[in-house]
């Protein structure tokens, strides 16, 4: 078992958690997909770096194979919006962020919207993101915080940066590299609901040029660091 593997989860979390549970489960699981997604998200099922002592953390940062997965910044953003604000299955983001966003950025909001925060518009989410007040409130939520601020690629020497765009290929490469590629494959998953470039362009078509410029500024470092080109739909002038 390759114990010497550490990771930071930014994209494709559920499937990586399943894979890590197979690797650390002492034979409890053999197939990642037999693990229900809610099980994969039970915090106690996986140990994170901050649960170790400083000495143990340093040992891991120094000796373990470290990898990071990134995604095109605006696809990641639209994906986060769709997952956290437009789906009904878990209302915790509606309550935590939706109510605040509607209170601040929607004029004449209904009582229901103010209480449940369940119908945040993409435009309102962007109003929230680019508002300097939001930055002053503290770090952004991990789902829309920039990867460079979340994962510190200049301080942590990742052995590999994988891309969501080539997720299966890159993930299986890692599994082979750490010696479990024969028995374990990264789960393939339905691509039908995936946020695409075309979908992202549609969401962006609804926000002003000024906000597009502000958003690009906010995520510029992620575009540059991870070699993503400026999307063709983006209006920057
Ligand atoms: C909903 O999501 C929040 C934050 O991700 C999580 O803490 C909570 O356990 C989830 N609730 C359910 C019922 O899945
Ligand atoms: C809000 O409601 C008031 C009273 O109904 C109306 O006069 C005003 O135009 C509304 N404002 C917006 C932005 O819809
Ligand atoms: C864009 O705005 C229009 C009009 O407000 C709305 O009907 C549509 O759903 C929006 N599209 C997206 C992708 O947000
Ligand atoms: C950056 O992206 C370009 C175009 O997609 C590609 O040709 C190039 O190899 C990439 N560079 C790195 C270091 O990944």
PDB file of C-alpha atoms and ligand atoms in Angstrom:
ATOM      1  CA  UNK A   1       0.000   0.000   0.000  1.00  0.00           C
ATOM      2  CA  UNK A   2       1.444   3.356  -0.954  1.00  0.00           C
ATOM      3  CA  UNK A   3       1.168   5.181   2.314  1.00  0.00           C
ATOM      4  CA  UNK A   4       3.452   7.859   1.014  1.00  0.00           C
ATOM      5  CA  UNK A   5       0.916   9.806  -0.912  1.00  0.00           C
ATOM      6  CA  UNK A   6      -0.573  13.106  -0.002  1.00  0.00           C
ATOM      7  CA  UNK A   7      -2.960  15.269  -1.915  1.00  0.00           C
ATOM      8  CA  UNK A   8      -4.846  18.474  -1.932  1.00  0.00           C
ATOM      9  CA  UNK A   9      -8.394  18.238  -3.079  1.00  0.00           C
ATOM     10  CA  UNK A  10      -9.595  21.001  -5.286  1.00  0.00           C
ATOM     11  CA  UNK A  11     -11.423  19.200  -8.045  1.00  0.00           C
ATOM     12  CA  UNK A  12     -12.925  15.726  -8.442  1.00  0.00           C
ATOM     13  CA  UNK A  13     -12.910  15.408  -4.668  1.00  0.00           C
ATOM     14  CA  UNK A  14     -15.348  12.566  -4.308  1.00  0.00           C
ATOM     15  CA  UNK A  15     -13.526  10.160  -6.570  1.00  0.00           C
ATOM     16  CA  UNK A  16     -10.137  10.946  -5.075  1.00  0.00           C
ATOM     17  CA  UNK A  17     -11.546  10.393  -1.607  1.00  0.00           C
ATOM     18  CA  UNK A  18     -12.925   7.038  -2.728  1.00  0.00           C
ATOM     19  CA  UNK A  19      -9.530   6.062  -4.140  1.00  0.00           C
ATOM     20  CA  UNK A  20      -7.773   7.127  -0.952  1.00  0.00           C
ATOM     21  CA  UNK A  21     -10.243   5.149   1.134  1.00  0.00           C
ATOM     22  CA  UNK A  22      -9.463   2.029  -0.898  1.00  0.00           C
ATOM     23  CA  UNK A  23      -5.737   2.649  -0.384  1.00  0.00           C
ATOM     24  CA  UNK A  24      -5.969   3.303   3.350  1.00  0.00           C
ATOM     25  CA  UNK A  25      -8.906   1.041   4.223  1.00  0.00           C
ATOM     26  CA  UNK A  26      -6.856  -2.085   5.004  1.00  0.00           C
ATOM     27  CA  UNK A  27      -8.850  -4.210   2.597  1.00  0.00           C
ATOM     28  CA  UNK A  28     -12.214  -2.879   3.639  1.00  0.00           C
ATOM     29  CA  UNK A  29     -12.891  -1.708   0.085  1.00  0.00           C
ATOM     30  CA  UNK A  30     -11.480  -2.889  -3.212  1.00  0.00           C
ATOM     31  CA  UNK A  31     -13.530  -0.935  -5.730  1.00  0.00           C
ATOM     32  CA  UNK A  32     -13.772   2.855  -5.294  1.00  0.00           C
ATOM     33  CA  UNK A  33     -17.255   2.916  -6.807  1.00  0.00           C
ATOM     34  CA  UNK A  34     -18.656   0.610  -4.125  1.00  0.00           C
ATOM     35  CA  UNK A  35     -18.227   3.529  -1.705  1.00  0.00           C
ATOM     36  CA  UNK A  36     -21.333   5.739  -1.642  1.00  0.00           C
ATOM     37  CA  UNK A  37     -20.535   9.403  -2.190  1.00  0.00           C
ATOM     38  CA  UNK A  38     -21.864  10.430   1.246  1.00  0.00           C
ATOM     39  CA  UNK A  39     -19.496   7.885   2.837  1.00  0.00           C
ATOM     40  CA  UNK A  40     -16.610   9.408   0.915  1.00  0.00           C
ATOM     41  CA  UNK A  41     -17.383  12.751   2.507  1.00  0.00           C
ATOM     42  CA  UNK A  42     -17.498  11.581   6.117  1.00  0.00           C
ATOM     43  CA  UNK A  43     -14.568  13.561   7.554  1.00  0.00           C
ATOM     44  CA  UNK A  44     -13.338  10.802   9.886  1.00  0.00           C
ATOM     45  CA  UNK A  45     -12.857   8.386   6.975  1.00  0.00           C
ATOM     46  CA  UNK A  46      -9.700  10.118   5.819  1.00  0.00           C
ATOM     47  CA  UNK A  47      -6.941  11.800   7.725  1.00  0.00           C
ATOM     48  CA  UNK A  48      -5.891  15.266   6.604  1.00  0.00           C
ATOM     49  CA  UNK A  49      -2.528  16.930   7.006  1.00  0.00           C
ATOM     50  CA  UNK A  50      -3.677  19.252   9.791  1.00  0.00           C
ATOM     51  CA  UNK A  51      -4.448  16.253  11.992  1.00  0.00           C
ATOM     52  CA  UNK A  52      -0.734  15.503  12.293  1.00  0.00           C
ATOM     53  CA  UNK A  53       1.904  17.156  14.437  1.00  0.00           C
ATOM     54  CA  UNK A  54       4.159  19.781  12.872  1.00  0.00           C
ATOM     55  CA  UNK A  55       7.016  17.261  12.691  1.00  0.00           C
ATOM     56  CA  UNK A  56       4.773  14.698  10.982  1.00  0.00           C
ATOM     57  CA  UNK A  57       3.488  17.326   8.555  1.00  0.00           C
ATOM     58  CA  UNK A  58       7.001  18.370   7.638  1.00  0.00           C
ATOM     59  CA  UNK A  59       8.029  14.757   7.176  1.00  0.00           C
ATOM     60  CA  UNK A  60       5.145  14.241   4.773  1.00  0.00           C
ATOM     61  CA  UNK A  61       5.740  17.456   2.862  1.00  0.00           C
ATOM     62  CA  UNK A  62       9.373  16.491   2.461  1.00  0.00           C
ATOM     63  CA  UNK A  63       9.108  12.807   1.612  1.00  0.00           C
ATOM     64  CA  UNK A  64       5.693  12.038   0.199  1.00  0.00           C
ATOM     65  CA  UNK A  65       4.586  12.207  -3.382  1.00  0.00           C
ATOM     66  CA  UNK A  66       2.506  15.364  -3.537  1.00  0.00           C
ATOM     67  CA  UNK A  67       0.065  16.219  -6.254  1.00  0.00           C
ATOM     68  CA  UNK A  68      -2.522  18.779  -7.079  1.00  0.00           C
ATOM     69  CA  UNK A  69      -5.340  18.818  -9.598  1.00  0.00           C
ATOM     70  CA  UNK A  70      -6.444  22.042 -11.208  1.00  0.00           C
ATOM     71  CA  UNK A  71      -9.204  23.061 -13.575  1.00  0.00           C
ATOM     72  CA  UNK A  72      -9.823  25.896 -15.992  1.00  0.00           C
ATOM     73  CA  UNK A  73     -10.629  28.692 -13.494  1.00  0.00           C
ATOM     74  CA  UNK A  74     -13.949  29.873 -14.938  1.00  0.00           C
ATOM     75  CA  UNK A  75     -15.251  26.354 -15.557  1.00  0.00           C
ATOM     76  CA  UNK A  76     -14.398  25.620 -11.949  1.00  0.00           C
ATOM     77  CA  UNK A  77     -16.263  28.761 -10.900  1.00  0.00           C
ATOM     78  CA  UNK A  78     -19.404  28.007 -12.917  1.00  0.00           C
ATOM     79  CA  UNK A  79     -19.258  24.415 -11.718  1.00  0.00           C
ATOM     80  CA  UNK A  80     -19.099  25.608  -8.107  1.00  0.00           C
ATOM     81  CA  UNK A  81     -22.061  27.914  -8.699  1.00  0.00           C
ATOM     82  CA  UNK A  82     -24.105  25.158 -10.307  1.00  0.00           C
ATOM     83  CA  UNK A  83     -23.278  22.617  -7.603  1.00  0.00           C
ATOM     84  CA  UNK A  84     -23.721  24.799  -4.589  1.00  0.00           C
ATOM     85  CA  UNK A  85     -26.511  27.149  -5.625  1.00  0.00           C
ATOM     86  CA  UNK A  86     -28.686  25.524  -8.255  1.00  0.00           C
ATOM     87  CA  UNK A  87     -28.981  21.985  -6.879  1.00  0.00           C
ATOM     88  CA  UNK A  88     -31.488  21.221  -4.176  1.00  0.00           C
ATOM     89  CA  UNK A  89     -29.881  18.207  -2.494  1.00  0.00           C
ATOM     90  CA  UNK A  90     -27.955  20.105   0.150  1.00  0.00           C
ATOM     91  CA  UNK A  91     -29.162  23.473   1.268  1.00  0.00           C
ATOM     92  CA  UNK A  92     -26.200  24.301   3.530  1.00  0.00           C
ATOM     93  CA  UNK A  93     -24.657  26.655   0.944  1.00  0.00           C
ATOM     94  CA  UNK A  94     -28.022  28.293   0.340  1.00  0.00           C
ATOM     95  CA  UNK A  95     -28.228  29.079   4.037  1.00  0.00           C
ATOM     96  CA  UNK A  96     -24.580  29.992   4.581  1.00  0.00           C
ATOM     97  CA  UNK A  97     -23.945  32.053   1.455  1.00  0.00           C
ATOM     98  CA  UNK A  98     -27.208  32.356  -0.467  1.00  0.00           C
ATOM     99  CA  UNK A  99     -29.016  34.334   2.210  1.00  0.00           C
ATOM    100  CA  UNK A 100     -26.092  36.728   2.581  1.00  0.00           C
ATOM    101  CA  UNK A 101     -25.745  37.191  -1.179  1.00  0.00           C
ATOM    102  CA  UNK A 102     -29.438  37.897  -1.651  1.00  0.00           C
ATOM    103  CA  UNK A 103     -29.542  40.296   1.285  1.00  0.00           C
ATOM    104  CA  UNK A 104     -26.643  42.277  -0.158  1.00  0.00           C
ATOM    105  CA  UNK A 105     -27.225  42.198  -3.879  1.00  0.00           C
ATOM    106  CA  UNK A 106     -30.916  41.729  -4.579  1.00  0.00           C
ATOM    107  CA  UNK A 107     -33.233  44.666  -4.432  1.00  0.00           C
ATOM    108  CA  UNK A 108     -36.760  43.913  -3.259  1.00  0.00           C
ATOM    109  CA  UNK A 109     -35.938  40.308  -2.331  1.00  0.00           C
ATOM    110  CA  UNK A 110     -38.911  38.283  -1.166  1.00  0.00           C
ATOM    111  CA  UNK A 111     -39.071  37.094   2.439  1.00  0.00           C
ATOM    112  CA  UNK A 112     -38.685  33.525   1.226  1.00  0.00           C
ATOM    113  CA  UNK A 113     -35.508  34.333  -0.718  1.00  0.00           C
ATOM    114  CA  UNK A 114     -34.049  36.165   2.276  1.00  0.00           C
ATOM    115  CA  UNK A 115     -34.694  33.222   4.576  1.00  0.00           C
ATOM    116  CA  UNK A 116     -33.781  30.317   2.307  1.00  0.00           C
ATOM    117  CA  UNK A 117     -31.241  31.802  -0.100  1.00  0.00           C
ATOM    118  CA  UNK A 118     -32.190  29.083  -2.519  1.00  0.00           C
ATOM    119  CA  UNK A 119     -32.308  30.910  -5.851  1.00  0.00           C
ATOM    120  CA  UNK A 120     -29.089  32.918  -6.117  1.00  0.00           C
ATOM    121  CA  UNK A 121     -28.570  34.097  -9.709  1.00  0.00           C
ATOM    122  CA  UNK A 122     -25.149  33.726 -11.309  1.00  0.00           C
ATOM    123  CA  UNK A 123     -24.974  37.506 -11.648  1.00  0.00           C
ATOM    124  CA  UNK A 124     -25.570  37.902  -7.898  1.00  0.00           C
ATOM    125  CA  UNK A 125     -22.912  35.331  -7.098  1.00  0.00           C
ATOM    126  CA  UNK A 126     -20.483  37.367  -9.215  1.00  0.00           C
ATOM    127  CA  UNK A 127     -21.598  40.621  -7.519  1.00  0.00           C
ATOM    128  CA  UNK A 128     -20.596  38.932  -4.268  1.00  0.00           C
ATOM    129  CA  UNK A 129     -17.239  37.639  -5.567  1.00  0.00           C
ATOM    130  CA  UNK A 130     -15.997  40.909  -7.020  1.00  0.00           C
ATOM    131  CA  UNK A 131     -17.193  43.067  -4.120  1.00  0.00           C
ATOM    132  CA  UNK A 132     -14.139  44.321  -2.182  1.00  0.00           C
ATOM    133  CA  UNK A 133     -16.222  43.855   0.996  1.00  0.00           C
ATOM    134  CA  UNK A 134     -16.189  40.097   0.367  1.00  0.00           C
ATOM    135  CA  UNK A 135     -12.401  40.033   0.271  1.00  0.00           C
ATOM    136  CA  UNK A 136     -12.307  42.022   3.503  1.00  0.00           C
ATOM    137  CA  UNK A 137     -14.597  39.495   5.211  1.00  0.00           C
ATOM    138  CA  UNK A 138     -11.851  36.862   5.060  1.00  0.00           C
ATOM    139  CA  UNK A 139     -10.732  34.021   2.828  1.00  0.00           C
ATOM    140  CA  UNK A 140     -13.173  32.899   0.165  1.00  0.00           C
ATOM    141  CA  UNK A 141     -14.835  29.521   0.494  1.00  0.00           C
ATOM    142  CA  UNK A 142     -12.579  26.753  -0.803  1.00  0.00           C
ATOM    143  CA  UNK A 143     -14.850  26.048  -3.762  1.00  0.00           C
ATOM    144  CA  UNK A 144     -14.233  29.491  -5.268  1.00  0.00           C
ATOM    145  CA  UNK A 145     -10.998  30.553  -3.610  1.00  0.00           C
ATOM    146  CA  UNK A 146      -8.152  30.744  -6.118  1.00  0.00           C
ATOM    147  CA  UNK A 147      -6.083  27.579  -6.282  1.00  0.00           C
ATOM    148  CA  UNK A 148      -2.876  29.479  -5.762  1.00  0.00           C
ATOM    149  CA  UNK A 149      -4.138  30.850  -2.438  1.00  0.00           C
ATOM    150  CA  UNK A 150      -5.633  27.541  -1.421  1.00  0.00           C
ATOM    151  CA  UNK A 151      -2.769  25.218  -2.302  1.00  0.00           C
ATOM    152  CA  UNK A 152       0.350  27.397  -2.137  1.00  0.00           C
ATOM    153  CA  UNK A 153       2.126  25.992  -5.188  1.00  0.00           C
ATOM    154  CA  UNK A 154       5.070  28.334  -4.598  1.00  0.00           C
ATOM    155  CA  UNK A 155       5.650  26.957  -1.109  1.00  0.00           C
ATOM    156  CA  UNK A 156       4.702  23.330  -1.491  1.00  0.00           C
ATOM    157  CA  UNK A 157       6.787  21.519  -4.053  1.00  0.00           C
ATOM    158  CA  UNK A 158       4.193  19.426  -5.798  1.00  0.00           C
ATOM    159  CA  UNK A 159       5.607  16.482  -7.677  1.00  0.00           C
ATOM    160  CA  UNK A 160       2.794  16.705 -10.148  1.00  0.00           C
ATOM    161  CA  UNK A 161       0.035  19.065 -11.181  1.00  0.00           C
ATOM    162  CA  UNK A 162      -2.758  17.183 -12.889  1.00  0.00           C
ATOM    163  CA  UNK A 163      -5.594  18.705 -14.846  1.00  0.00           C
ATOM    164  CA  UNK A 164      -9.275  18.080 -14.560  1.00  0.00           C
ATOM    165  CA  UNK A 165      -9.431  18.290 -18.349  1.00  0.00           C
ATOM    166  CA  UNK A 166      -7.338  15.101 -18.514  1.00  0.00           C
ATOM    167  CA  UNK A 167      -8.419  13.757 -15.146  1.00  0.00           C
ATOM    168  CA  UNK A 168      -8.580  10.016 -15.782  1.00  0.00           C
ATOM    169  CA  UNK A 169      -5.358   9.910 -17.716  1.00  0.00           C
ATOM    170  CA  UNK A 170      -3.453  11.998 -15.148  1.00  0.00           C
ATOM    171  CA  UNK A 171      -4.986  10.200 -12.169  1.00  0.00           C
ATOM    172  CA  UNK A 172      -4.162   6.760 -13.535  1.00  0.00           C
ATOM    173  CA  UNK A 173      -0.634   7.966 -14.246  1.00  0.00           C
ATOM    174  CA  UNK A 174      -0.286   8.826 -10.548  1.00  0.00           C
ATOM    175  CA  UNK A 175      -1.705   5.485  -9.455  1.00  0.00           C
ATOM    176  CA  UNK A 176       0.828   3.696 -11.698  1.00  0.00           C
ATOM    177  CA  UNK A 177       3.627   5.923 -10.446  1.00  0.00           C
ATOM    178  CA  UNK A 178       2.942   5.029  -6.824  1.00  0.00           C
ATOM    179  CA  UNK A 179       2.691   1.341  -7.681  1.00  0.00           C
ATOM    180  CA  UNK A 180      -1.013   0.535  -7.475  1.00  0.00           C
ATOM    181  CA  UNK A 181      -1.973   1.092 -11.097  1.00  0.00           C
ATOM    182  CA  UNK A 182      -2.479  -2.625 -11.766  1.00  0.00           C
ATOM    183  CA  UNK A 183      -5.141  -3.139  -9.163  1.00  0.00           C
ATOM    184  CA  UNK A 184      -6.716   0.265  -8.971  1.00  0.00           C
ATOM    185  CA  UNK A 185      -8.138   2.524 -11.654  1.00  0.00           C
ATOM    186  CA  UNK A 186      -9.475   5.981 -11.201  1.00  0.00           C
ATOM    187  CA  UNK A 187     -13.265   5.835 -11.551  1.00  0.00           C
ATOM    188  CA  UNK A 188     -14.607   7.091 -14.839  1.00  0.00           C
ATOM    189  CA  UNK A 189     -17.740   9.049 -14.400  1.00  0.00           C
ATOM    190  CA  UNK A 190     -20.710  10.331 -16.305  1.00  0.00           C
ATOM    191  CA  UNK A 191     -19.716  13.391 -18.267  1.00  0.00           C
ATOM    192  CA  UNK A 192     -23.255  14.422 -19.060  1.00  0.00           C
ATOM    193  CA  UNK A 193     -23.698  16.970 -16.299  1.00  0.00           C
ATOM    194  CA  UNK A 194     -20.175  18.325 -16.459  1.00  0.00           C
ATOM    195  CA  UNK A 195     -19.727  22.073 -16.812  1.00  0.00           C
ATOM    196  CA  UNK A 196     -18.276  22.701 -20.258  1.00  0.00           C
ATOM    197  CA  UNK A 197     -16.569  25.618 -21.930  1.00  0.00           C
ATOM    198  CA  UNK A 198     -19.720  26.337 -23.956  1.00  0.00           C
ATOM    199  CA  UNK A 199     -21.834  26.352 -20.806  1.00  0.00           C
ATOM    200  CA  UNK A 200     -19.359  28.644 -19.082  1.00  0.00           C
ATOM    201  CA  UNK A 201     -19.503  31.028 -22.056  1.00  0.00           C
ATOM    202  CA  UNK A 202     -23.293  31.170 -21.668  1.00  0.00           C
ATOM    203  CA  UNK A 203     -23.097  32.084 -18.017  1.00  0.00           C
ATOM    204  CA  UNK A 204     -20.513  34.740 -18.794  1.00  0.00           C
ATOM    205  CA  UNK A 205     -22.620  36.225 -21.569  1.00  0.00           C
ATOM    206  CA  UNK A 206     -24.967  37.426 -18.832  1.00  0.00           C
ATOM    207  CA  UNK A 207     -22.461  39.449 -16.865  1.00  0.00           C
ATOM    208  CA  UNK A 208     -21.125  42.884 -17.699  1.00  0.00           C
ATOM    209  CA  UNK A 209     -17.797  43.593 -19.346  1.00  0.00           C
ATOM    210  CA  UNK A 210     -16.717  45.386 -16.187  1.00  0.00           C
ATOM    211  CA  UNK A 211     -17.411  42.333 -14.072  1.00  0.00           C
ATOM    212  CA  UNK A 212     -15.689  40.064 -16.571  1.00  0.00           C
ATOM    213  CA  UNK A 213     -12.589  42.217 -16.215  1.00  0.00           C
ATOM    214  CA  UNK A 214     -12.844  42.075 -12.427  1.00  0.00           C
ATOM    215  CA  UNK A 215     -13.269  38.314 -12.473  1.00  0.00           C
ATOM    216  CA  UNK A 216     -10.294  37.839 -14.726  1.00  0.00           C
ATOM    217  CA  UNK A 217      -8.214  39.947 -12.340  1.00  0.00           C
ATOM    218  CA  UNK A 218      -9.384  37.823  -9.431  1.00  0.00           C
ATOM    219  CA  UNK A 219      -8.409  34.544 -11.103  1.00  0.00           C
ATOM    220  CA  UNK A 220      -5.529  35.778 -13.235  1.00  0.00           C
ATOM    221  CA  UNK A 221      -2.860  34.058 -11.179  1.00  0.00           C
ATOM    222  CA  UNK A 222      -4.575  30.690 -11.613  1.00  0.00           C
ATOM    223  CA  UNK A 223      -4.774  31.246 -15.378  1.00  0.00           C
ATOM    224  CA  UNK A 224      -1.078  32.097 -15.537  1.00  0.00           C
ATOM    225  CA  UNK A 225       0.294  29.556 -13.082  1.00  0.00           C
ATOM    226  CA  UNK A 226      -1.549  26.609 -14.537  1.00  0.00           C
ATOM    227  CA  UNK A 227      -1.202  27.583 -18.157  1.00  0.00           C
ATOM    228  CA  UNK A 228      -4.797  28.219 -19.085  1.00  0.00           C
ATOM    229  CA  UNK A 229      -5.382  30.648 -21.908  1.00  0.00           C
ATOM    230  CA  UNK A 230      -7.808  33.545 -21.695  1.00  0.00           C
ATOM    231  CA  UNK A 231     -11.189  32.181 -22.807  1.00  0.00           C
ATOM    232  CA  UNK A 232     -12.258  33.376 -26.244  1.00  0.00           C
ATOM    233  CA  UNK A 233     -15.677  34.457 -24.941  1.00  0.00           C
ATOM    234  CA  UNK A 234     -14.182  36.817 -22.357  1.00  0.00           C
ATOM    235  CA  UNK A 235     -14.693  40.536 -22.983  1.00  0.00           C
ATOM    236  CA  UNK A 236     -11.756  42.425 -21.573  1.00  0.00           C
ATOM    237  CA  UNK A 237     -12.124  45.852 -23.132  1.00  0.00           C
TER     238      UNK A 237
HETATM  239  C1  LIG B   1     -24.086  19.638   3.202  1.00  0.00           C
HETATM  240  O1  LIG B   1     -22.861  20.263   2.888  1.00  0.00           O
HETATM  241  C2  LIG B   1     -22.136  20.708   4.011  1.00  0.00           C
HETATM  242  C3  LIG B   1     -20.936  21.493   3.532  1.00  0.00           C
HETATM  243  O2  LIG B   1     -20.304  20.899   2.435  1.00  0.00           O
HETATM  244  C4  LIG B   1     -21.758  19.500   4.869  1.00  0.00           C
HETATM  245  O3  LIG B   1     -21.025  19.915   6.003  1.00  0.00           O
HETATM  246  C5  LIG B   1     -23.037  18.778   5.304  1.00  0.00           C
HETATM  247  O4  LIG B   1     -22.691  17.610   5.994  1.00  0.00           O
HETATM  248  C6  LIG B   1     -23.892  18.422   4.083  1.00  0.00           C
HETATM  249  N1  LIG B   1     -25.157  17.896   4.515  1.00  0.00           N
HETATM  250  C7  LIG B   1     -25.688  16.791   3.983  1.00  0.00           C
HETATM  251  C8  LIG B   1     -27.015  16.389   4.536  1.00  0.00           C
HETATM  252  O5  LIG B   1     -25.147  16.150   3.081  1.00  0.00           O
HETATM  253  C1  LIG B   2     -38.900  47.676  -5.491  1.00  0.00           C
HETATM  254  O1  LIG B   2     -40.277  47.806  -5.096  1.00  0.00           O
HETATM  255  C2  LIG B   2     -40.773  49.135  -5.133  1.00  0.00           C
HETATM  256  C3  LIG B   2     -42.179  49.111  -4.555  1.00  0.00           C
HETATM  257  O2  LIG B   2     -42.915  48.034  -5.014  1.00  0.00           O
HETATM  258  C4  LIG B   2     -40.737  49.628  -6.572  1.00  0.00           C
HETATM  259  O3  LIG B   2     -41.174  50.951  -6.635  1.00  0.00           O
HETATM  260  C5  LIG B   2     -39.294  49.558  -7.097  1.00  0.00           C
HETATM  261  O4  LIG B   2     -39.241  49.916  -8.453  1.00  0.00           O
HETATM  262  C6  LIG B   2     -38.747  48.141  -6.918  1.00  0.00           C
HETATM  263  N1  LIG B   2     -37.326  48.140  -7.273  1.00  0.00           N
HETATM  264  C7  LIG B   2     -36.793  47.221  -8.044  1.00  0.00           C
HETATM  265  C8  LIG B   2     -35.325  47.330  -8.312  1.00  0.00           C
HETATM  266  O5  LIG B   2     -37.414  46.294  -8.531  1.00  0.00           O
HETATM  267  C1  LIG B   3     -29.158  34.978 -18.560  1.00  0.00           C
HETATM  268  O1  LIG B   3     -30.092  35.989 -18.280  1.00  0.00           O
HETATM  269  C2  LIG B   3     -31.405  35.735 -18.753  1.00  0.00           C
HETATM  270  C3  LIG B   3     -32.255  36.962 -18.543  1.00  0.00           C
HETATM  271  O2  LIG B   3     -32.104  37.476 -17.243  1.00  0.00           O
HETATM  272  C4  LIG B   3     -31.945  34.510 -18.030  1.00  0.00           C
HETATM  273  O3  LIG B   3     -33.230  34.186 -18.484  1.00  0.00           O
HETATM  274  C5  LIG B   3     -31.002  33.332 -18.280  1.00  0.00           C
HETATM  275  O4  LIG B   3     -31.426  32.213 -17.521  1.00  0.00           O
HETATM  276  C6  LIG B   3     -29.596  33.689 -17.914  1.00  0.00           C
HETATM  277  N1  LIG B   3     -28.705  32.595 -18.336  1.00  0.00           N
HETATM  278  C7  LIG B   3     -27.790  32.094 -17.554  1.00  0.00           C
HETATM  279  C8  LIG B   3     -26.969  30.990 -18.125  1.00  0.00           C
HETATM  280  O5  LIG B   3     -27.589  32.512 -16.411  1.00  0.00           O
HETATM  281  C1  LIG B   4       0.770  25.479 -22.065  1.00  0.00           C
HETATM  282  O1  LIG B   4      -0.324  25.438 -22.955  1.00  0.00           O
HETATM  283  C2  LIG B   4       0.034  25.383 -24.295  1.00  0.00           C
HETATM  284  C3  LIG B   4      -1.225  25.533 -25.142  1.00  0.00           C
HETATM  285  O2  LIG B   4      -2.317  24.847 -24.582  1.00  0.00           O
HETATM  286  C4  LIG B   4       0.800  24.097 -24.583  1.00  0.00           C
HETATM  287  O3  LIG B   4       1.175  24.032 -25.941  1.00  0.00           O
HETATM  288  C5  LIG B   4       2.043  24.091 -23.678  1.00  0.00           C
HETATM  289  O4  LIG B   4       2.726  22.863 -23.834  1.00  0.00           O
HETATM  290  C6  LIG B   4       1.657  24.264 -22.230  1.00  0.00           C
HETATM  291  N1  LIG B   4       2.846  24.418 -21.415  1.00  0.00           N
HETATM  292  C7  LIG B   4       3.027  23.746 -20.273  1.00  0.00           C
HETATM  293  C8  LIG B   4       4.297  24.029 -19.530  1.00  0.00           C
HETATM  294  O5  LIG B   4       2.223  22.931 -19.867  1.00  0.00           O
END
